[in-house]
XYZ file of C-alpha atoms in Angstrom:
558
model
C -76.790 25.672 -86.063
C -73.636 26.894 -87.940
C -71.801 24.447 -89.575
C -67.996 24.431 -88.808
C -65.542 24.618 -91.096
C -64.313 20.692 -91.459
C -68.388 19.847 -91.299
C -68.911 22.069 -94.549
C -66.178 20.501 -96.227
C -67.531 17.005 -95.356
C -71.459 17.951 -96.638
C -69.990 19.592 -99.779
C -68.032 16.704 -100.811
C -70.762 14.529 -100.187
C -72.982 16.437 -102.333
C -70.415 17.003 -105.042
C -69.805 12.521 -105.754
C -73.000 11.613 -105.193
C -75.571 13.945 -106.725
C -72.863 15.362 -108.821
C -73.809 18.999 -108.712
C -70.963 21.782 -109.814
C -68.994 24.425 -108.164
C -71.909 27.191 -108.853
C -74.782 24.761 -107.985
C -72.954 24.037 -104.502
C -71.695 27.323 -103.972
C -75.637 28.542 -104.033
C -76.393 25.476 -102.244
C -74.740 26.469 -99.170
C -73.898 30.175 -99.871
C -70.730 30.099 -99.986
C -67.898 31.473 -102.210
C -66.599 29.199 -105.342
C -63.449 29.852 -104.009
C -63.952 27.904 -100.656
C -66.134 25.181 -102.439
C -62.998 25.065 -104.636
C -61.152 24.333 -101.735
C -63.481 21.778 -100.151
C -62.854 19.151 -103.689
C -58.728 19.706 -104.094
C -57.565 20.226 -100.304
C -57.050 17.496 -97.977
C -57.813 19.848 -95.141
C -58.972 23.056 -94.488
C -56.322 26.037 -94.720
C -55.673 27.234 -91.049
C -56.902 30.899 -89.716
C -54.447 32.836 -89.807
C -53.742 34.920 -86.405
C -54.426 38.110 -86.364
C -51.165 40.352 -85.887
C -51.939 42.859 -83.576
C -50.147 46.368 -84.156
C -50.074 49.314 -81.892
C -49.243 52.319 -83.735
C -49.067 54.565 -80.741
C -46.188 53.019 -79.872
C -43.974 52.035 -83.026
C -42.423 55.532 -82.550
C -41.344 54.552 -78.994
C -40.016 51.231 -79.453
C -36.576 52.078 -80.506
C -36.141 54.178 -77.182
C -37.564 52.105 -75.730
C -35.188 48.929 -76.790
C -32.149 51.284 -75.632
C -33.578 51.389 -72.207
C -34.246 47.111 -71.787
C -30.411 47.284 -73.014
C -28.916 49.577 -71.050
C -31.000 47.415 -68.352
C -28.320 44.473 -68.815
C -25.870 45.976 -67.095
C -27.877 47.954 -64.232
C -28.110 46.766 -60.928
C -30.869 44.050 -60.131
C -32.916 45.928 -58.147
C -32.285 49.148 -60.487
C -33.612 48.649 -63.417
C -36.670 49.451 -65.272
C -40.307 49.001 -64.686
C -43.152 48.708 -66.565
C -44.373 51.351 -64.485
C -41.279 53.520 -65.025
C -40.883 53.409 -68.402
C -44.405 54.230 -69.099
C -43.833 57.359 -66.784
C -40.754 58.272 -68.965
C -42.348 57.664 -72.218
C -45.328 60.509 -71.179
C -42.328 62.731 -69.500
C -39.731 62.527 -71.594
C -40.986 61.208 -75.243
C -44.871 62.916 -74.934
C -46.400 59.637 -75.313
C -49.780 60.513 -73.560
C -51.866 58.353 -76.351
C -49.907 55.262 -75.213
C -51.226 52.850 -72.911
C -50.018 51.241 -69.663
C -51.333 47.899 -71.018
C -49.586 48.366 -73.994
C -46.233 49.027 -72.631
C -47.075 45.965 -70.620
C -47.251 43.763 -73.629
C -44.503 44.770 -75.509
C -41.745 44.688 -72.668
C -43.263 40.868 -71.742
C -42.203 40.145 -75.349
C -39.024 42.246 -75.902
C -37.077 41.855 -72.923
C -35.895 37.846 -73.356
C -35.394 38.684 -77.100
C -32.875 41.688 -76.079
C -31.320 39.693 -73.774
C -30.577 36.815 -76.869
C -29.707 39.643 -79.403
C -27.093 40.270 -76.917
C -25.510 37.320 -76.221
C -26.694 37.221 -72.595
C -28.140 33.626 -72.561
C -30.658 31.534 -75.026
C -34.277 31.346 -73.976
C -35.070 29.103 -70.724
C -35.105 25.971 -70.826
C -35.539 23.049 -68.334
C -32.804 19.882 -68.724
C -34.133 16.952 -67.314
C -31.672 15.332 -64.420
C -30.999 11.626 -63.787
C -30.699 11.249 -60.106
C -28.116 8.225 -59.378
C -29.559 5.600 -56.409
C -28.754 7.422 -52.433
C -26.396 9.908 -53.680
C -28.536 13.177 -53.627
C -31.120 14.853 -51.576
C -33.260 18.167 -51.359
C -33.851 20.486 -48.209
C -36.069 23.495 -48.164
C -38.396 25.683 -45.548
C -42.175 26.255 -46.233
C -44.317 29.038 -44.759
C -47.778 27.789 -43.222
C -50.072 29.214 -40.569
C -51.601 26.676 -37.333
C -54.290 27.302 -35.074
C -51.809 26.738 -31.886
C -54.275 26.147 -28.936
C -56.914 28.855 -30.450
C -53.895 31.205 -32.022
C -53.373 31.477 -35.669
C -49.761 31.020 -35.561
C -46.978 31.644 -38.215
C -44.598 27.839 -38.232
C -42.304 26.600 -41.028
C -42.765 22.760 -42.413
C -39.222 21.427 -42.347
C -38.854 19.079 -45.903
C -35.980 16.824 -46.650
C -36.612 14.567 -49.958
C -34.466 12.024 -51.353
C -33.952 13.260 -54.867
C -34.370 9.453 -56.434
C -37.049 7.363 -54.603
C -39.364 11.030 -53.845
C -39.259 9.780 -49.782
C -39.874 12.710 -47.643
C -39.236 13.958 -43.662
C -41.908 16.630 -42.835
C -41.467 18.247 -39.931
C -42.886 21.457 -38.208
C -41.338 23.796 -36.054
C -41.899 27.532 -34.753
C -38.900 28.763 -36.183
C -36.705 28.803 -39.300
C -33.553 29.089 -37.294
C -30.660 27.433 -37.168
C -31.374 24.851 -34.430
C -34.945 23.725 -36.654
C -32.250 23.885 -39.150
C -30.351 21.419 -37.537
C -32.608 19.358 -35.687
C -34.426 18.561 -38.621
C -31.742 17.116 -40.637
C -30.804 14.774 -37.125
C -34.771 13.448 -37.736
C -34.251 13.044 -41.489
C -31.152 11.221 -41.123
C -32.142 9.188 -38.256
C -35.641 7.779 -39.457
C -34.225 7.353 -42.894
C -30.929 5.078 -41.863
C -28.122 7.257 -43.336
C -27.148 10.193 -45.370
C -26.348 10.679 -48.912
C -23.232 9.607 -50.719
C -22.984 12.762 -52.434
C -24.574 15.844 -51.645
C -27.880 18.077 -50.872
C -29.310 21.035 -52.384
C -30.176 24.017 -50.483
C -30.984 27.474 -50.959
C -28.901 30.142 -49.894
C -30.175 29.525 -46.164
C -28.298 31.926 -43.169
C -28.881 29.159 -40.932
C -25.987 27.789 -43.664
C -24.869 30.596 -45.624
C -23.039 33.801 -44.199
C -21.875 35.666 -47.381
C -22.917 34.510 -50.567
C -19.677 35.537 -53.095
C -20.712 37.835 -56.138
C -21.526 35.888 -59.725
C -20.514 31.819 -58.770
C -21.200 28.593 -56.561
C -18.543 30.046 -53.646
C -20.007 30.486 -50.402
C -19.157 31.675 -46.904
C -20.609 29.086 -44.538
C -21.661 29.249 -40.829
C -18.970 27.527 -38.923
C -21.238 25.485 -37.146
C -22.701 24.291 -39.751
C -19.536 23.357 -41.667
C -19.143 21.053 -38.559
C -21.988 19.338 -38.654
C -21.589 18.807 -42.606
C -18.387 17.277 -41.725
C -19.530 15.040 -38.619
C -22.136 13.461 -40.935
C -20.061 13.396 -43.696
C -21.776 14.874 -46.769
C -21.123 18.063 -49.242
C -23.863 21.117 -49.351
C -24.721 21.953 -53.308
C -25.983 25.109 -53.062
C -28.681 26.875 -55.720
C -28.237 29.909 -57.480
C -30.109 32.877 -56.134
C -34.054 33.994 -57.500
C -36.378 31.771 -59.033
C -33.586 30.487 -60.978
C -31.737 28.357 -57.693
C -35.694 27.270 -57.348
C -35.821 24.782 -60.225
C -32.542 23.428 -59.310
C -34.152 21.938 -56.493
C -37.706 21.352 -58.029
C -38.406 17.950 -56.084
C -38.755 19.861 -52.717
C -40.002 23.297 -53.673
C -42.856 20.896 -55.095
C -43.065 18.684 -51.981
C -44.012 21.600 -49.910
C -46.364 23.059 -51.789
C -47.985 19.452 -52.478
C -47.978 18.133 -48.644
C -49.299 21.788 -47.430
C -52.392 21.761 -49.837
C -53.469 18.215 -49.508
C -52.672 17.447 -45.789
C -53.022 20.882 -43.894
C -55.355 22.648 -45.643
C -57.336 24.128 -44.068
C -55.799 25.796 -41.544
C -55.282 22.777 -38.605
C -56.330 23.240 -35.018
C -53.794 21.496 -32.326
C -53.145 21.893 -28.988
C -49.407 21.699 -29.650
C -46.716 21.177 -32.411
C -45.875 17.886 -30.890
C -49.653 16.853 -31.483
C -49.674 18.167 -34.913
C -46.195 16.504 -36.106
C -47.579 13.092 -34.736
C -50.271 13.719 -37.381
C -47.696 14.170 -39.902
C -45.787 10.945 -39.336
C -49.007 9.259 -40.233
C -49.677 11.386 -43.656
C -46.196 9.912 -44.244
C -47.410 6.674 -44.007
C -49.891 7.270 -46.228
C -47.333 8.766 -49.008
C -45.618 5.325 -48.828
C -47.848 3.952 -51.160
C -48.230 6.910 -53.686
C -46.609 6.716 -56.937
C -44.739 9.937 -58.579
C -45.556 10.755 -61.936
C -46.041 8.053 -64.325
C -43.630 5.742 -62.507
C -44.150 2.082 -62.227
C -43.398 1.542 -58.119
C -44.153 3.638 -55.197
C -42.524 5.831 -52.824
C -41.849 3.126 -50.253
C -40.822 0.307 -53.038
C -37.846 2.678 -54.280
C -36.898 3.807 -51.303
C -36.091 0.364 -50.574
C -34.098 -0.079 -53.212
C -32.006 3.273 -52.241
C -31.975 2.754 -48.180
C -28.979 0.383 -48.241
C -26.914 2.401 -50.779
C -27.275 5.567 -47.806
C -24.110 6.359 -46.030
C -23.956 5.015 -42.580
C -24.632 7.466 -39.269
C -21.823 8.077 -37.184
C -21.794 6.722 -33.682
C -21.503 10.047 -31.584
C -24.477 12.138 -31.609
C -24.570 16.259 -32.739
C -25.390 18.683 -30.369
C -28.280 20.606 -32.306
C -28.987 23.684 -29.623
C -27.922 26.859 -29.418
C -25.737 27.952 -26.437
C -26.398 31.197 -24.702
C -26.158 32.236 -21.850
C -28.802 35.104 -20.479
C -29.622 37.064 -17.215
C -31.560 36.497 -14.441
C -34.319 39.620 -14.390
C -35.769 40.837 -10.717
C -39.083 38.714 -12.384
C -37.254 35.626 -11.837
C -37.181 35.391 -15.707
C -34.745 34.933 -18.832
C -35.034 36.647 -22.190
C -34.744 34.159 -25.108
C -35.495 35.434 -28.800
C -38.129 38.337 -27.836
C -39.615 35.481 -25.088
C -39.851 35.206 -21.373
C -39.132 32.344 -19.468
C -39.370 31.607 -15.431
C -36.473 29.982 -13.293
C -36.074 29.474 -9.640
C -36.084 32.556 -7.823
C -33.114 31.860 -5.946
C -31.433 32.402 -9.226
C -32.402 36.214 -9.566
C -28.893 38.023 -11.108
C -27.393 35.445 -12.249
C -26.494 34.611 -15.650
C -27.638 31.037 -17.180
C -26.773 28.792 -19.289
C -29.465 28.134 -21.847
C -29.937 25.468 -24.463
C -32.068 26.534 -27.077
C -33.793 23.484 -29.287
C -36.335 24.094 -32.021
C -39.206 22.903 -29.441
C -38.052 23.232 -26.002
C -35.896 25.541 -24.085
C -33.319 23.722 -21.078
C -31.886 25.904 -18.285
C -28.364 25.212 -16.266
C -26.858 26.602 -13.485
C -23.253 25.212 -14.120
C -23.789 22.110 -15.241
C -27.273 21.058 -13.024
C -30.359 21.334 -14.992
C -32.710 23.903 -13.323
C -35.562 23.631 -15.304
C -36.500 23.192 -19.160
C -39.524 24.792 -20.793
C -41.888 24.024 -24.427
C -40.206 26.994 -26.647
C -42.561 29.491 -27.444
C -43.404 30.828 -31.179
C -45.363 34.678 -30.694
C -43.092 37.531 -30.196
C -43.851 38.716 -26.601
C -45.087 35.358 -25.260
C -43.944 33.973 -21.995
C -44.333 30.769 -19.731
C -43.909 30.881 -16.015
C -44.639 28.132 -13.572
C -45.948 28.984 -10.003
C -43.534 26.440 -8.433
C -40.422 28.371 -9.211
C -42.185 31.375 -6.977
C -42.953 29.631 -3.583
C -40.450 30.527 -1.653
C -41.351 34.288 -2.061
C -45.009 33.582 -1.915
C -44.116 31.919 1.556
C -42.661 34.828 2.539
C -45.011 37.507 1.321
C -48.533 35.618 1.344
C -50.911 38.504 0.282
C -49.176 38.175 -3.273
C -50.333 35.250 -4.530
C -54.104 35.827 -5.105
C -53.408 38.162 -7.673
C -49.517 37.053 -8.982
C -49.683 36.302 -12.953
C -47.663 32.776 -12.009
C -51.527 31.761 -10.325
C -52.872 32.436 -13.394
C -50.858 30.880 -15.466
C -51.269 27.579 -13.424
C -54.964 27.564 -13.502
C -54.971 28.219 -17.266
C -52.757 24.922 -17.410
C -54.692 23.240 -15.124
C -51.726 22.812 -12.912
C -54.086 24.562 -9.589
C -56.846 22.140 -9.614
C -60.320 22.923 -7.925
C -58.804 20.279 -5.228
C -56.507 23.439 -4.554
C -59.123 25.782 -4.347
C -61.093 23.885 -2.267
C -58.066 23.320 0.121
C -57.299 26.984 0.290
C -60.856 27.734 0.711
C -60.682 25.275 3.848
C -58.168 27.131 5.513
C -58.809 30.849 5.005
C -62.248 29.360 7.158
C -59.494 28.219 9.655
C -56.422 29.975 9.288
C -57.544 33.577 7.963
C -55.904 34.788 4.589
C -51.848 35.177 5.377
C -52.053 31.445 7.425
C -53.991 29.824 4.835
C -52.289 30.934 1.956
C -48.951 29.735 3.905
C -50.763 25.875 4.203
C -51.278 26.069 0.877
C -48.228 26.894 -0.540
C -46.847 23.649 2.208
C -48.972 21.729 -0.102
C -47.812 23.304 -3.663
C -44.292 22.350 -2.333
C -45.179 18.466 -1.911
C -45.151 18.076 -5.483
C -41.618 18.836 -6.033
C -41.319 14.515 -4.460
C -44.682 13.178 -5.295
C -46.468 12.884 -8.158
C -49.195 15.364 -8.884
C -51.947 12.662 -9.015
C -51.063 11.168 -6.043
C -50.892 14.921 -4.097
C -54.672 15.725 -5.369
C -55.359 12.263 -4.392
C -54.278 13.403 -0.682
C -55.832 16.848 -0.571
C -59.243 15.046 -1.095
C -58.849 12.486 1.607
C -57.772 15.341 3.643
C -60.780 17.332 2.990
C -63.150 14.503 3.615
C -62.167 14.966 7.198
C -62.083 18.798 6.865
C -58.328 18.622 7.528
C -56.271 21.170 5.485
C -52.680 20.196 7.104
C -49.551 19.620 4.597
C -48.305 16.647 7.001
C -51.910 14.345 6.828
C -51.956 15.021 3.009
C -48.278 14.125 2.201
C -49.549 10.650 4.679
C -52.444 10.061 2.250
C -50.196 10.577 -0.769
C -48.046 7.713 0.043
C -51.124 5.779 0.180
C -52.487 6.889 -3.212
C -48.761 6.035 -4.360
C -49.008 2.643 -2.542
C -52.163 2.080 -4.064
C -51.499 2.512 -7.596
C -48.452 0.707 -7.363
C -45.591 3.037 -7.706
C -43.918 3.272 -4.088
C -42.207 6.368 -3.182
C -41.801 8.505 -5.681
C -38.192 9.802 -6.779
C -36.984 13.256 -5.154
C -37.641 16.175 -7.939
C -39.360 13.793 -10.579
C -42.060 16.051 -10.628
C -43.295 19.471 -10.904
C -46.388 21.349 -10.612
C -46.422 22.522 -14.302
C -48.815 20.154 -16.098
C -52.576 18.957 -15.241
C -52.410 15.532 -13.945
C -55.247 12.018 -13.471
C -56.344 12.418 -10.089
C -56.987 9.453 -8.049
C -60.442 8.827 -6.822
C -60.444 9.991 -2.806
C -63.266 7.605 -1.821
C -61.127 4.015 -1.138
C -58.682 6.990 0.834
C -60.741 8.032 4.066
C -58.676 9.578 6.752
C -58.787 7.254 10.019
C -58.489 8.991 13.310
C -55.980 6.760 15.733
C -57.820 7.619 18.925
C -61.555 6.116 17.353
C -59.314 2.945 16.219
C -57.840 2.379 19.098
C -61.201 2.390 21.036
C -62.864 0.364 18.407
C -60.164 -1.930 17.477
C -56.912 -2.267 19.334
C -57.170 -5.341 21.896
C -55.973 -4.005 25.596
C -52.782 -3.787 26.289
C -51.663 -6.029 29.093
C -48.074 -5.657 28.724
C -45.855 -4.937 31.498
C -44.487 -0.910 31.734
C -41.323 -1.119 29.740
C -37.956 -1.038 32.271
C -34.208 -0.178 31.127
C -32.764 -1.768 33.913
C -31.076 -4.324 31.042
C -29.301 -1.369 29.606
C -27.910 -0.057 33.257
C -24.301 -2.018 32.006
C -23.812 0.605 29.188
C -23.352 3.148 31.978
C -19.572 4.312 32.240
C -20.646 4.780 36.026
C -23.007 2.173 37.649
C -24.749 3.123 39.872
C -24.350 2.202 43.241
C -25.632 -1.327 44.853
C -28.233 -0.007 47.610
C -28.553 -3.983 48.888
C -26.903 -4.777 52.224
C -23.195 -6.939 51.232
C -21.429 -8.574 54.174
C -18.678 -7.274 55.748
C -15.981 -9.433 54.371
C -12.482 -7.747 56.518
C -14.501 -8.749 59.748
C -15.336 -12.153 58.790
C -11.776 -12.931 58.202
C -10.760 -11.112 61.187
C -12.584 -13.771 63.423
């Protein structure tokens, strides 16, 4: 094997004090020059390679015009200045440099662009300061792009981040959207899990959920109004980064929170039912973070929080509004429009405009000021939600429709229309025929506007163990199930059919015809036939004495 360099040195040396041999003797011991056997007995160390300085004569004729255009650059517009691409073009165009390669021009501009920018006074070479961050004073807020399997849908969501710039503790939060009302509500979650805001300010990027104009060349910005008032109710300044990659490393702590909490906790890609279900994961990773320890730093996450959580300003008492007001129409569909989404309502509600409060997971409707109905907000473009009880009262008037109506679909894909439904309607159309059974059905849909859904399944199955089918005998057998499981009569309008539900088991719930118990169990009846002659003094007009009364005029008479 080749010897190295400092191993040579070492063997020659060795050679040279004990077995005393001479510069010639060792330099045809190892074949070598007598120059670097020279070097072995006076230097210390071996002399360093020197590094090759690579030239490109092709383009040393260039790089004068080539200077002129990276200076000239200075002063251009942002997004109008040079290439790499473009100034190779111009070289072959313009200078005939058709020897000169794109790789080359590559090279050179990665090297002479900062040093153009120093020769003119334009700013010294990057540097990063390190920043002491004072206890509860300062925090970080930033948006990060990740993708969810939403209920078998690779789906596009944003992981909401506030950090506290001193201790490293983080909110993580995921929403569909990167609007203004995730904006918003997140912050509300931060500050409300965390005990306070800071004393002094956060960082953000120039975010329009915050930011309407940023001002040309300084710190100025034009804010959203709503968000200066919710600055102000929780009392705290916005700092707000410079623009490019630059701004980025102002607010390094979060821009690295995101991308360390997305690669080590949802990676890969996660598979949830819902958001809810996936940020109840995340609460939990938090946990976990508690007891990790940043850097080379002596106490955790959780240890120096505790020393910051009393220094954080205190919340204010009145709670901020974090939705998004508006206020859409009524379509013929018995649907709203909100944000490239479709929504269902009440039919009775058709042409009128709403009052709609959008939040960054659910959707609430008003008519005036009654809440109509409120919905999970929707993330794909195009999506909508619709719930088959906001359409009975035009499926009770046109029957035939709802066998094939999109709002039946949608409940069986929820799991809202049970197979205790099917079997029900199947009952009657054996009965009824297709128009009356659909109508008995829809009687049935309508009970669970007052009961609860379990205890409505509950009563269809009684009801079919008896092949009855009617709306009245199941809302009886409800009450029972209700009774049963303890929860008395349920509250008008608690429920909806909009969810799958726990059925109750319909075996303990046997319908029990009253002419077979009265046979089988009522003792006779031996009571006298009930009379109202007690009642006769309630008459305004009595009715007249038919027993014979003594003439009383005659008697005196004689």
């Amino acid at each position: 094997m080749a010897l190295t360099k400092v191993e040579l040195f070492d063997q020659i040396r060795r050679d040279s004090w004990r077995e005393g041999l001479g510069i010639r003797a060792l330099a045809r011991k190892y074949g070598v020059h007598r120059r670097l056997v020279r070097e072995a007995l006076t230097r210390p160390e071996p002399t360093p390679r020197k590094t090759p300085q690579r030239r490109s004569p092709q383009l040393e004729p260039f790089k004068k015009v080539i200077d002129e255009w990276l200076r000239g650059d200075l002063d251009a517009p942002r997004k109008q200045r040079h290439t790499v691409k473009k100034i190779h073009r111009r070289l072959i165009d313009e200078q005939d440099a058709v020897g000169v390669s794109y790789s080359t021009v590559r090279d050179y501009l990665a090297k002479r662009r900062p040093e153009i920018r120093i020769e003119e006074g334009r700013g010294p070479a990057k540097v990063f300061i390190r920043q002491n961050h004072p206890h509860g004073e300062e925090a970080e807020v930033d948006f990060g792009e990740l993708w969810v399997n939403l209920a078998g849908v690779l789906t596009k969501c944003y992981l909401f981040v506030y950090r506290m710039s001193y201790s490293g503790k983080a909110i993580h939060k995921i929403y569909s959207t990167s609007g203004q009302e995730a904006f918003l509500e997140g912050h509300v979650e931060a500050f409300t899990r965390l005990g306070g805001t800071p004393t002094r300010h956060i960082r953000y990027d120039n975010l329009t959920a915050a930011v309407t104009k940023v001002l040309f060349r300084g710190r100025a910005r034009v804010e959203n109004p709503r968000w200066r008032l919710f600055r102000s109710h929780y009392q705290y300044e916005a700092f707000y980064c410079e623009r490019g990659i630059d701004g980025a490393h102002e607010k390094g702590g979060v821009e690295g929170e995101v991308g360390y909490f997305r690669r080590n906790y949802l990676s890969p890609v996660p598979e949830v039912g819902s958001l809810t279900e996936l940020n109840a994961r995340i609460e939990h990773f938090e946990q976990l973070e508690d007891g990790r320890r940043i850097g080379a730093r002596l106490r955790t996450i959780a240890q120096d929080f505790t020393i910051e959580a009393p220094l954080l300003r205190t919340l204010p008492d009145d709670h901020f509004s974090t939705g998004l007001l508006l206020t859409p129409r009524v379509d013929r569909y018995g649907q709203i429009t909100v944000r490239c989404c479709r929504y269902s309502v009440p039919i009775h509600l058709i042409g009128r405009k709403m009052r709609v409060m959008l939040h960054a997971s659910q959707l609430i409707v008003y008519d005036r000021h009654q809440e109509v109905t409120r919905h999970e907000r929707l993330a794909g473009k195009g999506t909508e939600t619709i719930v088959l009880d906001h359409y009975l009262e035009a499926l009770m008037r046109k029957p035939g429709a709802l066998a094939g109506s999109v709002a039946l679909e949608a409940a069986r894909t929820s799991g809202a229309f049970t197979d205790a439904h099917d079997a029900l309607w199947s009952a009657a159309r054996r009965a009824l025929g297709e128009p009356g059974a659909t109508r008995a059905l829809i009687e049935v849909l309508l009970l669970h506007r007052t009961m609860d859904d379990a205890d409505v399944i509950a009563g269809i199955r009684a009801a079919l163990s008896v092949s009855s089918f009617a709306a009245d005998v199941i809302a009886v057998e409800a009450r029972k199930a209700a009774d049963t499981r303890g929860t008395g009569r349920p509250t008008l309008g608690t429920t909806r059919l909009s969810a799958p539900t726990t059925t109750v088991m319909a075996e303990n719930l046997q319908v029990t015809s009253l002419t077979r118990k009265r046979l089988a169990e009522l003792p006779p009846d031996t009571r006298p036939l009930p009379s109202v002659d007690a009642y006769d003094q309630l008459l305004r007009r009595p009715a007249p004495n038919t027993c014979h009364q003594p003439d009383t005029h005659q008697e005196s008479a004689s």
